[in-house]
Short mmCIF file of C-alpha atoms in Angstrom, two decimals:
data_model
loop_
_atom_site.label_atom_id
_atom_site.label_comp_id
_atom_site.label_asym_id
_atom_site.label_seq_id
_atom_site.Cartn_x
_atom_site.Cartn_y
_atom_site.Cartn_z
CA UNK A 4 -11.46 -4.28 18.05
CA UNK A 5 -15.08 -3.65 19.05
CA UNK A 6 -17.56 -3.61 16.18
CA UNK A 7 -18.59 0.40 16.80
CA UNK A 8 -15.28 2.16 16.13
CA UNK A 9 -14.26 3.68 19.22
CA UNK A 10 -11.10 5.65 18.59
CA UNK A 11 -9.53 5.78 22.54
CA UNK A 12 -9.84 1.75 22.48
CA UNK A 13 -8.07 1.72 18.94
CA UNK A 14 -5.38 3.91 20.33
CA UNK A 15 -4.61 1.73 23.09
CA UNK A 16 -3.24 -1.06 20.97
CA UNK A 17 -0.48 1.48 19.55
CA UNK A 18 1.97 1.88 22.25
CA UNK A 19 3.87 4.71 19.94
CA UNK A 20 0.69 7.18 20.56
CA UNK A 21 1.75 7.52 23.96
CA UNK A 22 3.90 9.71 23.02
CA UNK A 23 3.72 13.75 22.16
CA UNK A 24 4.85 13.31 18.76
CA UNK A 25 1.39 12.71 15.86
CA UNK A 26 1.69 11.52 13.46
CA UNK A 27 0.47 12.76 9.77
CA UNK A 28 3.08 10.43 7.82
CA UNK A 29 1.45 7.23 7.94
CA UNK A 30 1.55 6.75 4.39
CA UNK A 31 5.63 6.25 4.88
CA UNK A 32 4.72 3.38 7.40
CA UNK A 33 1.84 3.05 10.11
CA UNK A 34 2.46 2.40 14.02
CA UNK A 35 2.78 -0.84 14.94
CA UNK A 36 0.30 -2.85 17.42
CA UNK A 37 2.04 -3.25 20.86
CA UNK A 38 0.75 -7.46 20.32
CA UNK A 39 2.57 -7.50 17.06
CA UNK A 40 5.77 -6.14 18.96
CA UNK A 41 5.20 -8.37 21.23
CA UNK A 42 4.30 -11.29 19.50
CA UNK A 43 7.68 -10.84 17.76
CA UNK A 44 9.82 -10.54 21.10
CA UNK A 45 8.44 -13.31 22.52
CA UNK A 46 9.10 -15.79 18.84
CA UNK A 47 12.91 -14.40 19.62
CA UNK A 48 12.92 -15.15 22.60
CA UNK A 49 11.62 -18.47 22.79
CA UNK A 50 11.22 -19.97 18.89
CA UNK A 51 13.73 -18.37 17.21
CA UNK A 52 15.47 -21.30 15.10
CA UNK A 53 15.60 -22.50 11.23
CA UNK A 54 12.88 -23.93 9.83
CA UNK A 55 12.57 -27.82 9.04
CA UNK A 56 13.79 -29.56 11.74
CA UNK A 57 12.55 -32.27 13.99
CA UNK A 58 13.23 -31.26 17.63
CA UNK A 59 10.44 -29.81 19.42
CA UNK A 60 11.15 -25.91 19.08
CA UNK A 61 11.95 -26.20 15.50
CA UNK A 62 8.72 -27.74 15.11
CA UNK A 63 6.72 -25.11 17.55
CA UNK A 64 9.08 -22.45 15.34
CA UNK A 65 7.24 -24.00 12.00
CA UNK A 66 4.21 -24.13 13.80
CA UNK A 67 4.03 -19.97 14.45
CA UNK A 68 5.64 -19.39 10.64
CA UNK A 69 2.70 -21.47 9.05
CA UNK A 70 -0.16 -19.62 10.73
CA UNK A 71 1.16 -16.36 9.60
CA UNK A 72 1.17 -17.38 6.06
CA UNK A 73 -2.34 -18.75 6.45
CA UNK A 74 -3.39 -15.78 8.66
CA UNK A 75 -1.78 -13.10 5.68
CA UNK A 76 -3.58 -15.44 3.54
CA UNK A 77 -6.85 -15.28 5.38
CA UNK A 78 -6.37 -11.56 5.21
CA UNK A 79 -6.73 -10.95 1.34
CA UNK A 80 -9.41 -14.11 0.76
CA UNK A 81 -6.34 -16.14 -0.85
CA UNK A 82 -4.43 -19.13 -0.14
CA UNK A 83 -1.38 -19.85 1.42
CA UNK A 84 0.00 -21.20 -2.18
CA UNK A 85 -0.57 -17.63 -3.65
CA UNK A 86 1.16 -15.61 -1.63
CA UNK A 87 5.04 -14.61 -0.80
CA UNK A 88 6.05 -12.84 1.77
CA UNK A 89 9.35 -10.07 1.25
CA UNK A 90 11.34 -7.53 2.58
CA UNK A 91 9.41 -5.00 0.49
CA UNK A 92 6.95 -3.76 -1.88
CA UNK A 93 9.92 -2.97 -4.70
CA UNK A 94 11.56 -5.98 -4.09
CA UNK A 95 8.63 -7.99 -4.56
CA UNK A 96 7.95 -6.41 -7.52
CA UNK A 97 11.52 -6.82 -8.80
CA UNK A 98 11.23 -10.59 -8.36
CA UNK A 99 8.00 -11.01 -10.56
CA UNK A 100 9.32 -8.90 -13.37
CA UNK A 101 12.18 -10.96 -13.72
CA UNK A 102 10.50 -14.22 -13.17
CA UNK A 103 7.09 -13.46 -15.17
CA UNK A 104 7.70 -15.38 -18.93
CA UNK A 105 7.66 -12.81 -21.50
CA UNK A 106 8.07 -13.05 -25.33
CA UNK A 107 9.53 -11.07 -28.20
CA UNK A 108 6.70 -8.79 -29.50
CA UNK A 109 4.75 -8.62 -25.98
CA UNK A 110 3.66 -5.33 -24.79
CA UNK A 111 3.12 -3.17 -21.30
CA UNK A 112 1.03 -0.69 -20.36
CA UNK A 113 2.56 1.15 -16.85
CA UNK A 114 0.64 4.01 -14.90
CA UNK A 115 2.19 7.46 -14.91
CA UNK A 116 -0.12 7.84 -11.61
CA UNK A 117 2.01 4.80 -9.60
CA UNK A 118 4.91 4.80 -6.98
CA UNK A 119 8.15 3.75 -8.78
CA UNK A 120 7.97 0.25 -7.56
CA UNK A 121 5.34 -0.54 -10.20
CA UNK A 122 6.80 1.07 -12.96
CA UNK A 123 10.37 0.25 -12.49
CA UNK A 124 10.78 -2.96 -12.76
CA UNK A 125 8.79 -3.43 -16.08
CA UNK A 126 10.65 -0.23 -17.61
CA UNK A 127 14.28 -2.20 -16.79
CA UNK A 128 12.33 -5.67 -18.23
CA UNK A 129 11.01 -3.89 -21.20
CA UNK A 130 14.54 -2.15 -21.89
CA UNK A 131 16.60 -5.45 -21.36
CA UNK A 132 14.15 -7.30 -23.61
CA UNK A 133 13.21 -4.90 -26.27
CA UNK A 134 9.27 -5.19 -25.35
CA UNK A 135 6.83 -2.22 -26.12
CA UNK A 136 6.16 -0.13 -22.77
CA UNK A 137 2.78 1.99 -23.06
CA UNK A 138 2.01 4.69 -20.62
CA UNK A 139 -1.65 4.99 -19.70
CA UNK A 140 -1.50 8.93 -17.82
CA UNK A 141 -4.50 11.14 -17.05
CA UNK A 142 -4.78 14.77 -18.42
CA UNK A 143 -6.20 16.85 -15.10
CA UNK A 144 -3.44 18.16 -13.63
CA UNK A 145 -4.92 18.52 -10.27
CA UNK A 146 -7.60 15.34 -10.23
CA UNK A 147 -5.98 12.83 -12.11
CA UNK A 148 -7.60 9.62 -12.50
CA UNK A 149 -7.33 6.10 -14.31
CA UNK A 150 -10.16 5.38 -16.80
CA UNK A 151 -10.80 2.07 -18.13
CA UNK A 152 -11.81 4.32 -21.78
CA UNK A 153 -8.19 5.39 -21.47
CA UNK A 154 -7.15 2.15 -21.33
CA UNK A 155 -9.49 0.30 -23.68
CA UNK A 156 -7.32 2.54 -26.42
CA UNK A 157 -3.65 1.35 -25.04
CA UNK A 158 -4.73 -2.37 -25.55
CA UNK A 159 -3.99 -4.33 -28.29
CA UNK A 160 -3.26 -8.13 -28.82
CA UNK A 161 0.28 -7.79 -27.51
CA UNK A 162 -0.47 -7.11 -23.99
CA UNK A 163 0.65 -9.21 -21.91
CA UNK A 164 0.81 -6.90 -18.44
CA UNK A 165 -0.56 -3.88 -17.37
CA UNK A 166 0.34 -2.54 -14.14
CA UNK A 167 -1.29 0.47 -11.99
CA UNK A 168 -1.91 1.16 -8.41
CA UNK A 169 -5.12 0.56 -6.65
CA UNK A 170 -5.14 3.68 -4.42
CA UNK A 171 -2.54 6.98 -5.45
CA UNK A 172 0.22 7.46 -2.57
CA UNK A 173 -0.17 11.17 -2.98
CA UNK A 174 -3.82 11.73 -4.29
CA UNK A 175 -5.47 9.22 -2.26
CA UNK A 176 -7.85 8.98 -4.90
CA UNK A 177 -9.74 5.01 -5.45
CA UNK A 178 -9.05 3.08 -8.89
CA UNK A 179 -11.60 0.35 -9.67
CA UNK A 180 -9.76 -2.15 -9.34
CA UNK A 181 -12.92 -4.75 -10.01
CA UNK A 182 -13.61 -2.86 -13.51
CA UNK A 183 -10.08 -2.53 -14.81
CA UNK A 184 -9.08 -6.04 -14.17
CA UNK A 185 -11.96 -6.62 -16.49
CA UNK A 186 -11.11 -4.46 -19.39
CA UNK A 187 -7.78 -5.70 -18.84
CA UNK A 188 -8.73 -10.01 -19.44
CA UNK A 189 -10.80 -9.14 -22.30
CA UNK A 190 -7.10 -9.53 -23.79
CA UNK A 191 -6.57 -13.68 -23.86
CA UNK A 192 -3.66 -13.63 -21.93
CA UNK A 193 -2.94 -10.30 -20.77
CA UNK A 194 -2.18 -9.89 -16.37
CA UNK A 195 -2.49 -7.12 -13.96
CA UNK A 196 -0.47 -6.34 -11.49
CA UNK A 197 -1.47 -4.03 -8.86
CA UNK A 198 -0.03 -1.69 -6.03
CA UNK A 199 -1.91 -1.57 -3.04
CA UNK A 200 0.09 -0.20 -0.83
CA UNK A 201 -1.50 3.06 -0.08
CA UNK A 202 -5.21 1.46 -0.12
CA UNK A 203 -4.65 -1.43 2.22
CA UNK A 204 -4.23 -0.05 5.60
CA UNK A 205 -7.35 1.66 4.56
CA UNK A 206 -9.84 -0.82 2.94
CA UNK A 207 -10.42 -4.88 3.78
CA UNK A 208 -9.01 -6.82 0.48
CA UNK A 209 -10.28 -9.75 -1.91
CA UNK A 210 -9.05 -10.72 -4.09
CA UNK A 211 -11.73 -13.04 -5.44
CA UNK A 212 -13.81 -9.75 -5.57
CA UNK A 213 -11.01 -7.70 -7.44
CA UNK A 214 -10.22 -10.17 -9.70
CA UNK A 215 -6.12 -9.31 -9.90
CA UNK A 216 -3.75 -11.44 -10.64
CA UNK A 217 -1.29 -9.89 -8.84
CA UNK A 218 -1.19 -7.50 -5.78
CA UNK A 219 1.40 -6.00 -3.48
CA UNK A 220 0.85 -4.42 -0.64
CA UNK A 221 2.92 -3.75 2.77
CA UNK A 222 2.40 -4.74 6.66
CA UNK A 223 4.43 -2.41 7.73
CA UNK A 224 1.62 0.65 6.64
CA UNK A 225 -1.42 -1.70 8.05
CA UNK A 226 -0.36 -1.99 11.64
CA UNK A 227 2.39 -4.75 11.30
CA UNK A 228 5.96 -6.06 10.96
CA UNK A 229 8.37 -3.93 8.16
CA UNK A 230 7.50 -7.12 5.39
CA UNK A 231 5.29 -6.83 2.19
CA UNK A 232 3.33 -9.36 0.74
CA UNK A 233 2.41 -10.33 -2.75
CA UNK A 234 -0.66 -12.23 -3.90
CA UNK A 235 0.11 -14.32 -7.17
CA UNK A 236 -3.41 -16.11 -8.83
CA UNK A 237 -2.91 -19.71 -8.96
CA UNK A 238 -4.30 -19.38 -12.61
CA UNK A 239 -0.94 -17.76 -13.71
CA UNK A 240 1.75 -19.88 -11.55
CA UNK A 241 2.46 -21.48 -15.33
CA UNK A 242 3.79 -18.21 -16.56
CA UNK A 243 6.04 -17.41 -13.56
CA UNK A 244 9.56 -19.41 -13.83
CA UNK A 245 10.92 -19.95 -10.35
CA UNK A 246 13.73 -18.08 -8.98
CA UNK A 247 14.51 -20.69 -6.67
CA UNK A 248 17.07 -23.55 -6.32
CA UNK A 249 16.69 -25.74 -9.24
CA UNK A 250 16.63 -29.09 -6.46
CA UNK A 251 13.39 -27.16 -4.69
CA UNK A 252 9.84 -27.40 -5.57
CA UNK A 253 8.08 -24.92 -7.37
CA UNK A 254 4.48 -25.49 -6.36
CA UNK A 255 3.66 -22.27 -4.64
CA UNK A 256 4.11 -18.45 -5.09
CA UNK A 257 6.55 -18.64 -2.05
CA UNK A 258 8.66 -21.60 -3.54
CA UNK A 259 9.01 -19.37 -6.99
CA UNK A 260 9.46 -16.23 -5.89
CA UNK A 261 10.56 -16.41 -2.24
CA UNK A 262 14.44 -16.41 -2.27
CA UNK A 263 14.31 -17.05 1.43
CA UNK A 264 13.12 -13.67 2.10
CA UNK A 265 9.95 -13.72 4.36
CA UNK A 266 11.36 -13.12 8.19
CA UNK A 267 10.40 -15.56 10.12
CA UNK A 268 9.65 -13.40 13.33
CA UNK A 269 7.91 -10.98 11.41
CA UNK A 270 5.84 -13.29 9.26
CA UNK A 271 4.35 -15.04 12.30
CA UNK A 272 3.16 -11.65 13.81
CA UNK A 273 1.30 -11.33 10.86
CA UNK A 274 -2.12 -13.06 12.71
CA UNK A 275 -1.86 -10.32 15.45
CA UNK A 276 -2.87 -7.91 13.13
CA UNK A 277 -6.15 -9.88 11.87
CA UNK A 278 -6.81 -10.61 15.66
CA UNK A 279 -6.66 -6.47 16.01
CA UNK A 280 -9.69 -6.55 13.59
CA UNK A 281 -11.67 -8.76 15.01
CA UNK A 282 -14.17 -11.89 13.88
CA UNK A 283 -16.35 -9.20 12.14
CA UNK A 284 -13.66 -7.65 9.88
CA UNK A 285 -16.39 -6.14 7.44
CA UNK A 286 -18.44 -3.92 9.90
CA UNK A 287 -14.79 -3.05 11.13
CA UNK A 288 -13.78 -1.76 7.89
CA UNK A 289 -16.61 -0.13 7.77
CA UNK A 290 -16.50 1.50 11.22
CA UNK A 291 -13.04 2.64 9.77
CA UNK A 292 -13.64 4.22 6.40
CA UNK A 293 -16.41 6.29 8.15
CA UNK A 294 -14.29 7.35 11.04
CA UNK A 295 -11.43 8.06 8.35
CA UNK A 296 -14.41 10.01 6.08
CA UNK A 297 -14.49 12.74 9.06
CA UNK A 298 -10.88 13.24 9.31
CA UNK A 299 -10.64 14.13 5.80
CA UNK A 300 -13.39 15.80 5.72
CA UNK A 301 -11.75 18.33 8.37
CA UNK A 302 -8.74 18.59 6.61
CA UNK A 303 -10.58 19.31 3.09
CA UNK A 304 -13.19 21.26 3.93
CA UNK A 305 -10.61 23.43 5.43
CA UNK A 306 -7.91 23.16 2.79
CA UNK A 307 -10.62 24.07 -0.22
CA UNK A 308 -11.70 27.05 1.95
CA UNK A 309 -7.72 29.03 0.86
CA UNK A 310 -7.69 30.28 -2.25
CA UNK A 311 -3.66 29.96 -2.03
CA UNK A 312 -3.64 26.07 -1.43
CA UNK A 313 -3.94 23.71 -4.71
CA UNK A 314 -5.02 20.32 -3.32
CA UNK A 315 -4.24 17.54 -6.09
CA UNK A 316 -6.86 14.56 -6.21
CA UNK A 317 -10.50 14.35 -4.76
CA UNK A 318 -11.68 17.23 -3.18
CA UNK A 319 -14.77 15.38 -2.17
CA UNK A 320 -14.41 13.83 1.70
CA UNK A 321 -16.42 10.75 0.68
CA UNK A 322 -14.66 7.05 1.67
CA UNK A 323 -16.43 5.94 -1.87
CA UNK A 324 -13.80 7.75 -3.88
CA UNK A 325 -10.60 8.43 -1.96
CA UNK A 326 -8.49 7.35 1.49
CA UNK A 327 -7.39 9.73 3.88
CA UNK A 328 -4.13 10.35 1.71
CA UNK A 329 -3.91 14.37 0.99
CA UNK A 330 -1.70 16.36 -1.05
CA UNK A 331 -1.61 20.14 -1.35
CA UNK A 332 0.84 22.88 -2.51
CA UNK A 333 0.75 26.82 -1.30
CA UNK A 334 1.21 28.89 -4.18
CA UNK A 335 4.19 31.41 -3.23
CA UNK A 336 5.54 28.93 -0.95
CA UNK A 337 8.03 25.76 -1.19
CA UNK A 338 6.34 22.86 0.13
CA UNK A 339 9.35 22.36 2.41
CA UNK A 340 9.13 25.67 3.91
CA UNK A 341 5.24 24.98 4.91
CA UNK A 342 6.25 21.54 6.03
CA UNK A 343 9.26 22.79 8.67
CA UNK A 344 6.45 25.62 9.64
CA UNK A 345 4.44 23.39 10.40
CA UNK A 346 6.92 21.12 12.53
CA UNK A 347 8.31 24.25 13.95
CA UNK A 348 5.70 24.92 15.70
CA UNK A 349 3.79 22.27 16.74
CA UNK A 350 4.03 18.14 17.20
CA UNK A 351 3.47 17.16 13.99
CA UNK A 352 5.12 15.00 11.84
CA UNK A 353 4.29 15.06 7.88
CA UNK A 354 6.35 15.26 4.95
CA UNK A 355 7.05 16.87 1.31
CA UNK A 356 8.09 15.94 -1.69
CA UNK A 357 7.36 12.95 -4.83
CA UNK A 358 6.83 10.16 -2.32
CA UNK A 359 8.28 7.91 -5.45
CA UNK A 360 5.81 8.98 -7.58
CA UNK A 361 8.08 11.20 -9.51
CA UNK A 362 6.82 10.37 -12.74
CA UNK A 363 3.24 11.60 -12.03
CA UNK A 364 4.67 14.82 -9.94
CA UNK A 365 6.57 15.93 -12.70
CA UNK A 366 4.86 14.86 -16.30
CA UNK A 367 1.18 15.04 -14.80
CA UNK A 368 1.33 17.80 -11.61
CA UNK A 369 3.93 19.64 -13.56
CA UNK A 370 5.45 20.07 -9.81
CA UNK A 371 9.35 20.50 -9.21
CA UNK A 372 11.67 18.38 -7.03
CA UNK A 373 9.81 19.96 -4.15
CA UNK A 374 6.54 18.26 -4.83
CA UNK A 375 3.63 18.04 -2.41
CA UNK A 376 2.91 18.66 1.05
CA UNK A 377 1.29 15.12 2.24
CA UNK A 378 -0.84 14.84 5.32
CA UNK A 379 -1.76 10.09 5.36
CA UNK A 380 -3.97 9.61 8.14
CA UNK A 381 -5.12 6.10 9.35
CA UNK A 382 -8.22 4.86 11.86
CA UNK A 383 -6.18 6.04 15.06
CA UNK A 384 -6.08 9.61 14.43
CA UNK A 385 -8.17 11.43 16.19
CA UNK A 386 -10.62 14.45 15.09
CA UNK A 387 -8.89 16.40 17.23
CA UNK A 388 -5.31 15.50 15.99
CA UNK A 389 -6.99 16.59 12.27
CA UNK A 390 -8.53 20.01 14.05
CA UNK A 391 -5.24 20.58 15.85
CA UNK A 392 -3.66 20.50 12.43
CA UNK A 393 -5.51 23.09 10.28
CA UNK A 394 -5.45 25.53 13.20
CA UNK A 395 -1.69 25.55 13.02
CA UNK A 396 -1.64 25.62 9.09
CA UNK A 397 -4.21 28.23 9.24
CA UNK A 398 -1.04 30.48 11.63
CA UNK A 399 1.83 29.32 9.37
CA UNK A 400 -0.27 30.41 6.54
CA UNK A 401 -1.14 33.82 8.18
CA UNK A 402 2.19 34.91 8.45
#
């Protein structure tokens, strides 16, 4: 990608925009490159064998496997040895809870603002085990946010995890990440675990910077394969018991927590995605967030112009506090029955409803089953895709 954002060259790599259909879901799962599609036809094709043996394409096969783990590596300023590839956020997550070494007496502290797959698997932990499970929640019901203050009063000497999500899958509003993972270690002991799922295809990652020690996040929503990754700090390997055969090592993130799980066709696609970004991957984040900064600015300047739409998170446009994630509800109306208005009469594809987040839709928005109406844009939407859209909200809304 060229360093100045150019948004027809960016749509060029995404052979699903050639089609009518746009689309406003990209929260659920981003299109995929056309050189990541065809990076995996061409491994099945040609390399597709098991790992570890000696013949030539097993060893070519190896070859293409090992530079996507250094390339997803590479991607979040983390080794190889820290990371595992899996079939999913959830399942990923599911793993570490059950391989993370607890002890009688320890306690958790799980956002009300996170997707299920961060809160889950430490509720079913906590219940199995008898731990203590704290719930660190927000009290705007239409801005809620995670404060460190909040959390300062959850923590105690018992804490041994605290887990929260970096970027809200229906408020699109930004944690910091950098200033809660230091609140959080000023407990000797204590780990954070981290969903990034709904910031990543948005923002470039460190994890040096951030200082987690552990984050999830999927391909699938930044312009890859359907896997998820999980970063693991090397400085907490010791409390993670491997799930692994008892005759294999144990001496990376992979080896622990792998079970076999990271596709090898989709794993080695992983470096198309990096060579999408470019050699300057900082001033192309940045040409993204500030491309991303207009489309929500369209969509919220119009949205906090109707005194009959409640929009839940930011309101501000800036890229310093939120991704291009936005929720909304019409009061008098379902948010179903704006969605299929919407759909009815136009090519756009969006969705309704908790997005897994039910826990924050229900004890924080105080919203029914029906939930939210969510419009996730990404760097290849166009200004005119996001003008299109209120004009035909704006006619569903008139009638």
């Amino acid at each position: 990608m060229a360093q100045v954002f150019n948004i027809v060259d960016a749509r060029n790599h995404f052979p699903a925009l050639k089609q009518s259909q746009i689309f406003f879901d990209n929260a659920g799962g981003s299109q995929v490159l056309g050189e990541v599609i065809e990076s995996i036809h061409k491994y099945l094709s040609e390399s597709n064998v098991q790992l570890g043996g000696t013949y030539r394409v097993a060893k070519q096969s190896e070859a293409f496997y090992d530079h996507g783990m250094q390339a997803a590596a590479k991607y979040i300023n983390a080794s190889a040895e820290e990371i595992v590839i899996g079939s999913s956020t959830t399942q990923l997550m599911r793993n570490l809870s059950s391989a993370i070494r607890f002890s009688d007496g320890d306690e958790l502290i799980l956002s009300k603002l996170d997707h299920e797959a961060n809160i889950a698997a430490w509720v079913q932990l906590a219940d199995s085990r008898g731990l203590t499970v704290k719930w660190w929640s927000a009290q705007d019901a239409e801005n809620p946010k995670l404060d460190t203050e909040t959390l300062k009063g959850l923590l105690s000497k018992n804490t041994r995890l605290v887990a929260c999500t970096h970027a809200s899958n229906i408020l699109g509003t930004i944690h910091d990440i950098k200033s809660i993972a230091e609140t959080v270690h000023t407990v000797p002991g204590a780990m954070l675990c981290v969903d990034g799922v709904a910031y990543a295809p948005h923002r470039q990652l460190d994890m040096q910077e951030l200082g987690v020690d552990f984050y999830a996040f999927s391909w699938y929503k930044v312009y890859g394969p359907h896997i998820s990754m999980l970063f693991g700090r090397r400085a907490v390997h010791d409390q993670i018991k491997s799930l692994g055969h008892y005759f294999q090592t144990d001496d990376t993130l992979e080896h622990k927590l792998g079970l076999a799980g990271s596709n090898y066709e989709l794993t080695q696609s992983i470096c198309k995605v990096l060579d999408y970004l470019g050699p300057h991957t900082a001033q192309t984040w940045a040409a993204i967030s500030a491309h991303e900064e207009r489309l929500q600015s369209i969509i919220l300047s119009y949205l906090s112009s109707k005194d009959n739409i409640v929009v839940y998170g930011e309101r501000s446009a800036s890229a310093d506090v939120r991704v291009p994630v936005i929720s909304f509800t019409v009061k008098g109306r379902t948010s179903q029955s704006v969605v299929d208005a919407v759909q009815s009469r136009s090519n756009y594809g969006l969705k309704y409803g908790h997005f897994y987040s039910k826990r924050m839709t229900d004890d924080i928005l105080g919203l029914k089953d029906d939930g939210v109406i969510r419009v996730s844009l990404v760097h290849y939407n166009s200004e005119e895709e996001a003008e299109g859209f209120t004009k035909i909200l704006d006619n569903v809304l008139s009638q």
